[in-house]
PDB file of C-alpha atoms in Angstrom:
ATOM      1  CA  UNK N   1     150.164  91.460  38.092  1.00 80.00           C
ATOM      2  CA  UNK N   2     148.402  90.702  41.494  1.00 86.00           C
ATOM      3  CA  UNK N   3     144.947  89.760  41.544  1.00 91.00           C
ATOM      4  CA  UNK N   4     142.559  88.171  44.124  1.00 95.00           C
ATOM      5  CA  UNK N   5     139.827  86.159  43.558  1.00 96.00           C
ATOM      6  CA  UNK N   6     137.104  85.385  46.386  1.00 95.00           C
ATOM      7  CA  UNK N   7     133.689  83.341  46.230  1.00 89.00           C
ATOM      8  CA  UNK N   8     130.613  85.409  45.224  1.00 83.00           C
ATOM      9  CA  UNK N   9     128.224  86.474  47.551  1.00 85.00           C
ATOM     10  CA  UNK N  10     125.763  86.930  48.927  1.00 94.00           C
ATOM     11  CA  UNK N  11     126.145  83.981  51.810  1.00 96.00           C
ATOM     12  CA  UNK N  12     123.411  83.596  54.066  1.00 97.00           C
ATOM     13  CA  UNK N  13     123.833  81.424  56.986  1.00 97.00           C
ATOM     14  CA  UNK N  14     122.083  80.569  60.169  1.00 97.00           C
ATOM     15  CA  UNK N  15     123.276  81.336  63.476  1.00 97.00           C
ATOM     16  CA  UNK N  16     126.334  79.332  64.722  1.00 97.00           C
ATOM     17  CA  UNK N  17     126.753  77.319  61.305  1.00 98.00           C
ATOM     18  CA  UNK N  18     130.091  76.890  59.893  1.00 98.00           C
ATOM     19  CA  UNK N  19     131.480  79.563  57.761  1.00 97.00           C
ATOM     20  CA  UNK N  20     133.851  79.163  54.713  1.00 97.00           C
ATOM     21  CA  UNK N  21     134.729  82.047  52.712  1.00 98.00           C
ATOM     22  CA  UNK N  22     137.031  80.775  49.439  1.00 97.00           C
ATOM     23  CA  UNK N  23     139.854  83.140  48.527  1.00 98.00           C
ATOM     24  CA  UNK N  24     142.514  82.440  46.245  1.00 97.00           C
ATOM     25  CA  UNK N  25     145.110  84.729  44.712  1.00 96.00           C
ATOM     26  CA  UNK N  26     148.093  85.028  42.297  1.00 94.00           C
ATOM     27  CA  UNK N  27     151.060  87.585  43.105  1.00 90.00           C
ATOM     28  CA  UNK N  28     154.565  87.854  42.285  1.00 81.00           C
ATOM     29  CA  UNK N  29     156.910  87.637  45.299  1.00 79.00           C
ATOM     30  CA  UNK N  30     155.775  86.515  48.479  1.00 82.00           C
ATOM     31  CA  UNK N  31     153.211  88.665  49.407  1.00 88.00           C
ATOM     32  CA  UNK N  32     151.273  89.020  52.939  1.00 90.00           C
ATOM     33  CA  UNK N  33     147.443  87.962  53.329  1.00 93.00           C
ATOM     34  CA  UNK N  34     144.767  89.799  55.341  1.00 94.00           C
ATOM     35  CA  UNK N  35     140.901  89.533  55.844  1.00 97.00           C
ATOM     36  CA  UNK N  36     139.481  93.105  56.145  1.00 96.00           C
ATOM     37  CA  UNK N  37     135.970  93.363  57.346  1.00 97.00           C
ATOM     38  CA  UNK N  38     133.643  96.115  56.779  1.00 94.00           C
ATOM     39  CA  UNK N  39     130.384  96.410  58.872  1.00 94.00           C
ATOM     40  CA  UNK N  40     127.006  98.314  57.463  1.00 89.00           C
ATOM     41  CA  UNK N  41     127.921 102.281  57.060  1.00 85.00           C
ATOM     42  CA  UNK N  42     131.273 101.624  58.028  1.00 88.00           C
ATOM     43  CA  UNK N  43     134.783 101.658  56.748  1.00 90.00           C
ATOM     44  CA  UNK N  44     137.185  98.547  56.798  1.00 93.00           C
ATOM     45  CA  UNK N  45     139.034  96.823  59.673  1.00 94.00           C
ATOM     46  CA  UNK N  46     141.239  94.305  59.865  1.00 93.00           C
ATOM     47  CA  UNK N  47     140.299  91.101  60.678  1.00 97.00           C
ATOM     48  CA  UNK N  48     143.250  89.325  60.620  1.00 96.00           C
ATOM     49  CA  UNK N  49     146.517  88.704  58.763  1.00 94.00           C
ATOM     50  CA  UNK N  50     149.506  86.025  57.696  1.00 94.00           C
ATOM     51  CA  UNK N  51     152.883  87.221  56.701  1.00 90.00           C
ATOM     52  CA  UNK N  52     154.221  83.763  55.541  1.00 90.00           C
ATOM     53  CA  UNK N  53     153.217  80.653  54.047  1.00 93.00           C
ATOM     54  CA  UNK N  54     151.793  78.137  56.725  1.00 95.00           C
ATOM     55  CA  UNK N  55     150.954  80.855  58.949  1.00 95.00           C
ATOM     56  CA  UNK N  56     147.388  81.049  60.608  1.00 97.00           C
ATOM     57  CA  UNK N  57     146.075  84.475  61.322  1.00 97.00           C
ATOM     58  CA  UNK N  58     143.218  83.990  63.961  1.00 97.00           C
ATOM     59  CA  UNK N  59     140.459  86.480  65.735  1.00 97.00           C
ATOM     60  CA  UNK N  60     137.775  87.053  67.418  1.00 95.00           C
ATOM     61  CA  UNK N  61     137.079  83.134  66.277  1.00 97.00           C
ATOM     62  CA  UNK N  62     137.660  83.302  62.792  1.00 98.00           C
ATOM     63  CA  UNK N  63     140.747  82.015  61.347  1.00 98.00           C
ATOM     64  CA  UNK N  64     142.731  81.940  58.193  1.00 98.00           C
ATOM     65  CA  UNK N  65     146.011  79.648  56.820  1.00 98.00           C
ATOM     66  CA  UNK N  66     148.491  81.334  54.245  1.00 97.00           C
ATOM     67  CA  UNK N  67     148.686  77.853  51.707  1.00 96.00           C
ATOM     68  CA  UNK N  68     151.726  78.581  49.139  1.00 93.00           C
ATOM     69  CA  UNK N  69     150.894  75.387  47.730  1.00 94.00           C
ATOM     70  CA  UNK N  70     147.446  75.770  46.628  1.00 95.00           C
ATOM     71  CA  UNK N  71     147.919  79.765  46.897  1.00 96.00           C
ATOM     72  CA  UNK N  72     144.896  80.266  49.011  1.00 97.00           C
ATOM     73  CA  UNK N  73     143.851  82.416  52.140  1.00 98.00           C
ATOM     74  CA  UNK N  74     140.409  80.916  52.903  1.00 98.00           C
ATOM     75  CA  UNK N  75     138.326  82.446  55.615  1.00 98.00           C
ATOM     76  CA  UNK N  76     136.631  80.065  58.140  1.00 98.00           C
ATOM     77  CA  UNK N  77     134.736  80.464  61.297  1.00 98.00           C
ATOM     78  CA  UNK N  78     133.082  77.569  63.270  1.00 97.00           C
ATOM     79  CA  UNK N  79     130.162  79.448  64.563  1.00 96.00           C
ATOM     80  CA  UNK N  80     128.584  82.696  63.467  1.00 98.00           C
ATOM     81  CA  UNK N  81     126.667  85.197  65.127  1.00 97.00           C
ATOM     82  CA  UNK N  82     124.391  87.428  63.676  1.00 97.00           C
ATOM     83  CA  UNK N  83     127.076  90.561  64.729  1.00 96.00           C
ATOM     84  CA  UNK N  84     129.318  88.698  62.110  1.00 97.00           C
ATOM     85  CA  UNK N  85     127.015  90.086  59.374  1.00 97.00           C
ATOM     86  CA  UNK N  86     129.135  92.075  57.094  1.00 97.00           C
ATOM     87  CA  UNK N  87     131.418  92.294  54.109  1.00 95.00           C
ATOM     88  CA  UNK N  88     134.863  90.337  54.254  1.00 97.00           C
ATOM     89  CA  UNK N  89     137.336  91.482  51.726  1.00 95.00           C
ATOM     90  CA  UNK N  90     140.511  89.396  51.015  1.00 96.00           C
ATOM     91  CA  UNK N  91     143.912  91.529  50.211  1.00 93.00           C
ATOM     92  CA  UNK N  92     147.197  90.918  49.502  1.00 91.00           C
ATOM     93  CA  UNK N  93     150.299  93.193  49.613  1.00 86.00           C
ATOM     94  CA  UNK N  94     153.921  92.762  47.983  1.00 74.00           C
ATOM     95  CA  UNK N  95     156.218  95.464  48.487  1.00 67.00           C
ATOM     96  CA  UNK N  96     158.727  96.622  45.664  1.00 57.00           C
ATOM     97  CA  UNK N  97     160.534 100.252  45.523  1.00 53.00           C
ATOM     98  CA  UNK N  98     159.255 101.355  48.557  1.00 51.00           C
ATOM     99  CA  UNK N  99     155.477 101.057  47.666  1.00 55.00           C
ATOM    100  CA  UNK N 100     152.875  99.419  49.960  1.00 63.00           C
ATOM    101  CA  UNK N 101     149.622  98.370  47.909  1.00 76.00           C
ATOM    102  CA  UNK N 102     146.767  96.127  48.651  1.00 86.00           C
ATOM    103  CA  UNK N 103     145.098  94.895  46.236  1.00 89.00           C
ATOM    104  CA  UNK N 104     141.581  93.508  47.339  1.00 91.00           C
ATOM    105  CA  UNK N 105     139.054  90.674  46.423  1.00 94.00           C
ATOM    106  CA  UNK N 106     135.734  92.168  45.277  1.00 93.00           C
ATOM    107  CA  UNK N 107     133.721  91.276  48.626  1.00 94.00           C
ATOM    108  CA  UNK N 108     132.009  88.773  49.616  1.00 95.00           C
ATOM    109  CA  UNK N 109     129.032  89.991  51.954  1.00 95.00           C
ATOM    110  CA  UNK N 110     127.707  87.548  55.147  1.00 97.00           C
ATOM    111  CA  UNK N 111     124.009  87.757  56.532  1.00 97.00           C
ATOM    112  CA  UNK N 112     123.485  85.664  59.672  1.00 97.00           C
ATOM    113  CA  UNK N 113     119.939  84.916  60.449  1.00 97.00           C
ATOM    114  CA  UNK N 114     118.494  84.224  63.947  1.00 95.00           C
TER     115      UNK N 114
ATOM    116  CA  UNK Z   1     143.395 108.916  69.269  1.00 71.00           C
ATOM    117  CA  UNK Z   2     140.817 109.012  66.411  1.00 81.00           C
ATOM    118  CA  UNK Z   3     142.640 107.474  63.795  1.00 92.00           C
ATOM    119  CA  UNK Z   4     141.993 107.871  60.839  1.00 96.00           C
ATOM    120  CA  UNK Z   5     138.846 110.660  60.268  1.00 96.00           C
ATOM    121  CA  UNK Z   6     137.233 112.011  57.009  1.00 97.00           C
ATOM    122  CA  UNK Z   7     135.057 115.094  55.687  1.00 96.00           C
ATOM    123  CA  UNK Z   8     132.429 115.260  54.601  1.00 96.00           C
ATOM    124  CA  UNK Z   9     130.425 112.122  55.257  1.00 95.00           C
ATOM    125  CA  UNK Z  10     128.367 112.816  52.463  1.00 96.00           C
ATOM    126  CA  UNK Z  11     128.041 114.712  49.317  1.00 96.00           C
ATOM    127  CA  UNK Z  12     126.244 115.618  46.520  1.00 97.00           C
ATOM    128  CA  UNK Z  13     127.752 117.696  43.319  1.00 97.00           C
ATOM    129  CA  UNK Z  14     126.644 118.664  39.774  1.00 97.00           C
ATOM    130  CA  UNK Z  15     128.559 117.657  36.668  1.00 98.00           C
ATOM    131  CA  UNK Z  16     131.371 119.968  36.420  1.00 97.00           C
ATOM    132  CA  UNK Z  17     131.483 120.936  39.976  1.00 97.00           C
ATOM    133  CA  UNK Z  18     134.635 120.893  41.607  1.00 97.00           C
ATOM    134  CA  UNK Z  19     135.357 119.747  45.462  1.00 96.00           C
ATOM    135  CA  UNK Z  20     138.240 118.315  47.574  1.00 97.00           C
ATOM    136  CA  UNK Z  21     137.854 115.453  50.245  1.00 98.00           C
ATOM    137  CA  UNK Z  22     139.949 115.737  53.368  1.00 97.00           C
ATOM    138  CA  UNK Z  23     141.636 113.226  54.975  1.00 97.00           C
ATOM    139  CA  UNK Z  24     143.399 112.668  58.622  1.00 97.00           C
ATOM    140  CA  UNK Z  25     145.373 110.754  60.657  1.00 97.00           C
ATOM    141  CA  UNK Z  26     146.235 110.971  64.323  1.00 95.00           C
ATOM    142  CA  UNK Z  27     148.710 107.627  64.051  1.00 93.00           C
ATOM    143  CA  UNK Z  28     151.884 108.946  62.718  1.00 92.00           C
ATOM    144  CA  UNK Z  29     151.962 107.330  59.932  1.00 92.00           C
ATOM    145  CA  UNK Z  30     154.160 107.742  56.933  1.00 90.00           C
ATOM    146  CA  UNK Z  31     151.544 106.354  54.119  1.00 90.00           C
ATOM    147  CA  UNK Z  32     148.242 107.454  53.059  1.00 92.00           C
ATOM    148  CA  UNK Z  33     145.946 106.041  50.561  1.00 93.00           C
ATOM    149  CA  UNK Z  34     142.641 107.021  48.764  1.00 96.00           C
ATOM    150  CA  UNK Z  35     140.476 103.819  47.450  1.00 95.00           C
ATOM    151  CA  UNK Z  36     136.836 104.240  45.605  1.00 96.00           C
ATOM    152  CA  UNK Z  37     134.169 101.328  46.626  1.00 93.00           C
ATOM    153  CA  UNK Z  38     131.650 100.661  43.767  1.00 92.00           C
ATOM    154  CA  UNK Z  39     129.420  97.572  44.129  1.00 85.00           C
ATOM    155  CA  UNK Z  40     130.853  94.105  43.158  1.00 80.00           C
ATOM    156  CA  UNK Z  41     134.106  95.729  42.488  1.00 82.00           C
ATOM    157  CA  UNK Z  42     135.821  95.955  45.386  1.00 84.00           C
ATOM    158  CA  UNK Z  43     138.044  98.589  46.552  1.00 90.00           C
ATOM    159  CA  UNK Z  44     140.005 100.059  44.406  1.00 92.00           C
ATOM    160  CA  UNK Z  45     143.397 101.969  44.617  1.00 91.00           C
ATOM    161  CA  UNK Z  46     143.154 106.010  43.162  1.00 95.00           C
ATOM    162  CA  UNK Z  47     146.246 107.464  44.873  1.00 94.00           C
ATOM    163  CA  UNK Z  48     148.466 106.942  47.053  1.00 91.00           C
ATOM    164  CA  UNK Z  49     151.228 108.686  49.483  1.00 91.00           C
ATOM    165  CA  UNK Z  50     154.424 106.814  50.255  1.00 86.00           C
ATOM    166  CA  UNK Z  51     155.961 109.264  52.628  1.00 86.00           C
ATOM    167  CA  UNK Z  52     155.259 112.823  53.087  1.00 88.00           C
ATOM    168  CA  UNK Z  53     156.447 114.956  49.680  1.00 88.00           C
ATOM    169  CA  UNK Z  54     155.106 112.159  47.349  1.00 90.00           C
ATOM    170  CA  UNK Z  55     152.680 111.164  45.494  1.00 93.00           C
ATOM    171  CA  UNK Z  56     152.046 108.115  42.714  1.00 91.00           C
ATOM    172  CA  UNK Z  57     149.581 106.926  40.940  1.00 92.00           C
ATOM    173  CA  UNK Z  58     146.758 103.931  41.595  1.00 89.00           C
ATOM    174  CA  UNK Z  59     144.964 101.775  39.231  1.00 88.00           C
ATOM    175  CA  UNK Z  60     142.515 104.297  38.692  1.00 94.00           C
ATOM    176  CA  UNK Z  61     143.822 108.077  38.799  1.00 96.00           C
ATOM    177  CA  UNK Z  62     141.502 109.804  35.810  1.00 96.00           C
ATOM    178  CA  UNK Z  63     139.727 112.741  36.811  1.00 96.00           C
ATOM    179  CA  UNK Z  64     141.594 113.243  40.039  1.00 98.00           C
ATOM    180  CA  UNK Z  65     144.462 114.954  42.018  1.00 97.00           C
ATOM    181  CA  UNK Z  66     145.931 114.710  45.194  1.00 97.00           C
ATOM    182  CA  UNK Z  67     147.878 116.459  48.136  1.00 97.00           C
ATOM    183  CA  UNK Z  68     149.999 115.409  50.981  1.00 95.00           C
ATOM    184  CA  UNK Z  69     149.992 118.570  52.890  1.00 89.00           C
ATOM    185  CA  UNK Z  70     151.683 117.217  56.037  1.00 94.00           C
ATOM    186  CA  UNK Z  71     152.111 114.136  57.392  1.00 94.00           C
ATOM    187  CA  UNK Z  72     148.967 114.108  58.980  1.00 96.00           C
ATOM    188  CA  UNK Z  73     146.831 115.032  55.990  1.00 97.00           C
ATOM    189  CA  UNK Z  74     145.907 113.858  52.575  1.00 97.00           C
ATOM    190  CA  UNK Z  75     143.180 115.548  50.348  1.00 97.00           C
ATOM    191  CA  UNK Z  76     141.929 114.329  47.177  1.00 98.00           C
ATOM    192  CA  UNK Z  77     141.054 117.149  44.417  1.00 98.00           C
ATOM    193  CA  UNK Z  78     137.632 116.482  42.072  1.00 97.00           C
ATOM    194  CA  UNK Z  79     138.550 119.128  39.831  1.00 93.00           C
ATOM    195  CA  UNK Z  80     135.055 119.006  37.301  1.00 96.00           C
ATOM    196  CA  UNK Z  81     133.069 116.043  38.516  1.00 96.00           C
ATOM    197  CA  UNK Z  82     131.045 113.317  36.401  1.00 97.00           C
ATOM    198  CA  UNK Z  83     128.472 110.656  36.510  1.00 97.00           C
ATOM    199  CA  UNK Z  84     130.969 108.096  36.764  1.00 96.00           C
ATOM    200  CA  UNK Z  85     132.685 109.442  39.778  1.00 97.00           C
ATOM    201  CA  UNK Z  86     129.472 108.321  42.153  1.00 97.00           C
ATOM    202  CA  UNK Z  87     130.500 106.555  44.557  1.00 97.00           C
ATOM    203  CA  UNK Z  88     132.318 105.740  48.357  1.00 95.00           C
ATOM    204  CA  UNK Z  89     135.835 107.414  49.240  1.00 97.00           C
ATOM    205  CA  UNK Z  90     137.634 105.935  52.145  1.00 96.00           C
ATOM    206  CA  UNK Z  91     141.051 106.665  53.248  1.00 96.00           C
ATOM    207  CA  UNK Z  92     143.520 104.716  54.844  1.00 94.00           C
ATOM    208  CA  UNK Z  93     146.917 105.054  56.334  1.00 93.00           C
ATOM    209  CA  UNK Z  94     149.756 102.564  57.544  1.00 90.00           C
ATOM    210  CA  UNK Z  95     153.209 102.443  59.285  1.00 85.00           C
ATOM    211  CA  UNK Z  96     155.915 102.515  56.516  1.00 67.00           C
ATOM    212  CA  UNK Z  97     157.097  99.349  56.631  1.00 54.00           C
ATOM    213  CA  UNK Z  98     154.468  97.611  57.726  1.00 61.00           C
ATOM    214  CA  UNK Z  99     151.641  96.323  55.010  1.00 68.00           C
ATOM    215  CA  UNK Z 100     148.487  96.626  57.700  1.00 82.00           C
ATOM    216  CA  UNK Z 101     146.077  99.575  56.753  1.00 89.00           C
ATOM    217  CA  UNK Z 102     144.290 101.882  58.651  1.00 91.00           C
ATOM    218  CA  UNK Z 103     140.452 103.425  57.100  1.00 93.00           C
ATOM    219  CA  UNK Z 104     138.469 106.284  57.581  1.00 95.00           C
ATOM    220  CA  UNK Z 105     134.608 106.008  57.793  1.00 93.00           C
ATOM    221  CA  UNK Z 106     134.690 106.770  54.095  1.00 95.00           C
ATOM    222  CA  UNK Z 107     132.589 109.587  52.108  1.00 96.00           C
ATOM    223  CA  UNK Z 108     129.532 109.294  50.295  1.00 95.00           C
ATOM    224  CA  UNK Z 109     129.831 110.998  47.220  1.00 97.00           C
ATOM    225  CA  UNK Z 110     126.680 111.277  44.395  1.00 97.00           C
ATOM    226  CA  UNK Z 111     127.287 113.246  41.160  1.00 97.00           C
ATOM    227  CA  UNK Z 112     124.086 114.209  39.348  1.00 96.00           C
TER     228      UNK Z 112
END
């Protein structure tokens, strides 16, 4: 079955350090990538997404590369902000018989300090 | 365009107590979902809505039931709620053929 696997938070970071958030995942098929965001008392957005291996999904200055080889999706951001405090979830989706799943990481949550 | 909204925002029940959670979309999509958020477990699929007229199954379907009433709306059914049912309800929707979802603000839901 699908599964993702993403580092364990909580990360704490200081404002405009680099960020790195590790996800990995195992699927059957070739299955599309996304980093979903969820902010305090809010539901999740998405952040960004890659369809196909070697693609790079990229906003509001983070960035992500879909790596077949080492099947990973890591999340990375050169300088955060303490608005970039949140949740990131990692999700993958294969389609089969006309059904259109995610299945997420558990969450890894980001606090940016002044 | 509000996209995708939810009701209530929060709620609190007694074991046994029944309720339904409504869901919306203003988007035209074809699929709805209905996920549960617990801490350190990540969201997790209960039900979901293909197309309008059906219905299947998530990883975690126990102790609930669903509707797709329309296209636009998607309720999901508590029909005698439990302990173990505490927790955050957000529903999405997306395009058919397209894999990007859409969520509500979610509802907060504690079961005494």
């Amino acid at each position: 079955g699908n599964s993702v696997t993403q580092m364990e938070g909580p990360v704490t970071l200081s404002e405009e350090a680099f960020l790195t958030i590790n996800c990995t995942y195992t699927a059957t098929g070739y299955p599309s990538l996304f980093w979903y965001v969820q902010y305090p008392g809010e539901g999740l957005q998405l952040l960004l997404k890659a369809t196909k291996a070697d693609d790079k999904g990229s906003n509001k200055g983070f960035e992500a590369t879909y790596r077949k080889e080492t099947t990973s999706f890591h999340l990375e951001k050169g300088s955060v902000q303490v608005s970039d405090s949140a949740v990131y979830f990692c999700a993958l989706s294969t389609s089969g018989a006309g059904s259109y799943q995610l299945t997420f990481g558990k969450g890894t949550k980001l606090s940016v300090i002044p | 365009n509000a996209g995708v909204t939810q009701t209530p925002k929060f709620q609190v029940l007694k074991t046994g107590q029944s309720m339904t959670l409504q869901c919306a979309q203003d988007m035209n999509h074809n699929s709805m979902y209905w996920y549960r958020q617990d801490p350190g477990m990540g969201l997790r699929l209960i039900y979901y809505s293909a197309s309008e007229g059906t219905t299947d199954k998530g990883e975690v379907p126990n102790g609930y039931n669903v509707s797709r009433l329309n296209k636009r709306e998607f309720s999901l059914r508590l029909e005698s709620a439990a302990p173990s049912q505490t927790s955050v309800y957000f529903c999405a929707s997306s395009v058919l053929d397209t894999y990007e979802q859409y969520f509500g603000p979610g509802t907060r839901l504690t079961v005494t």
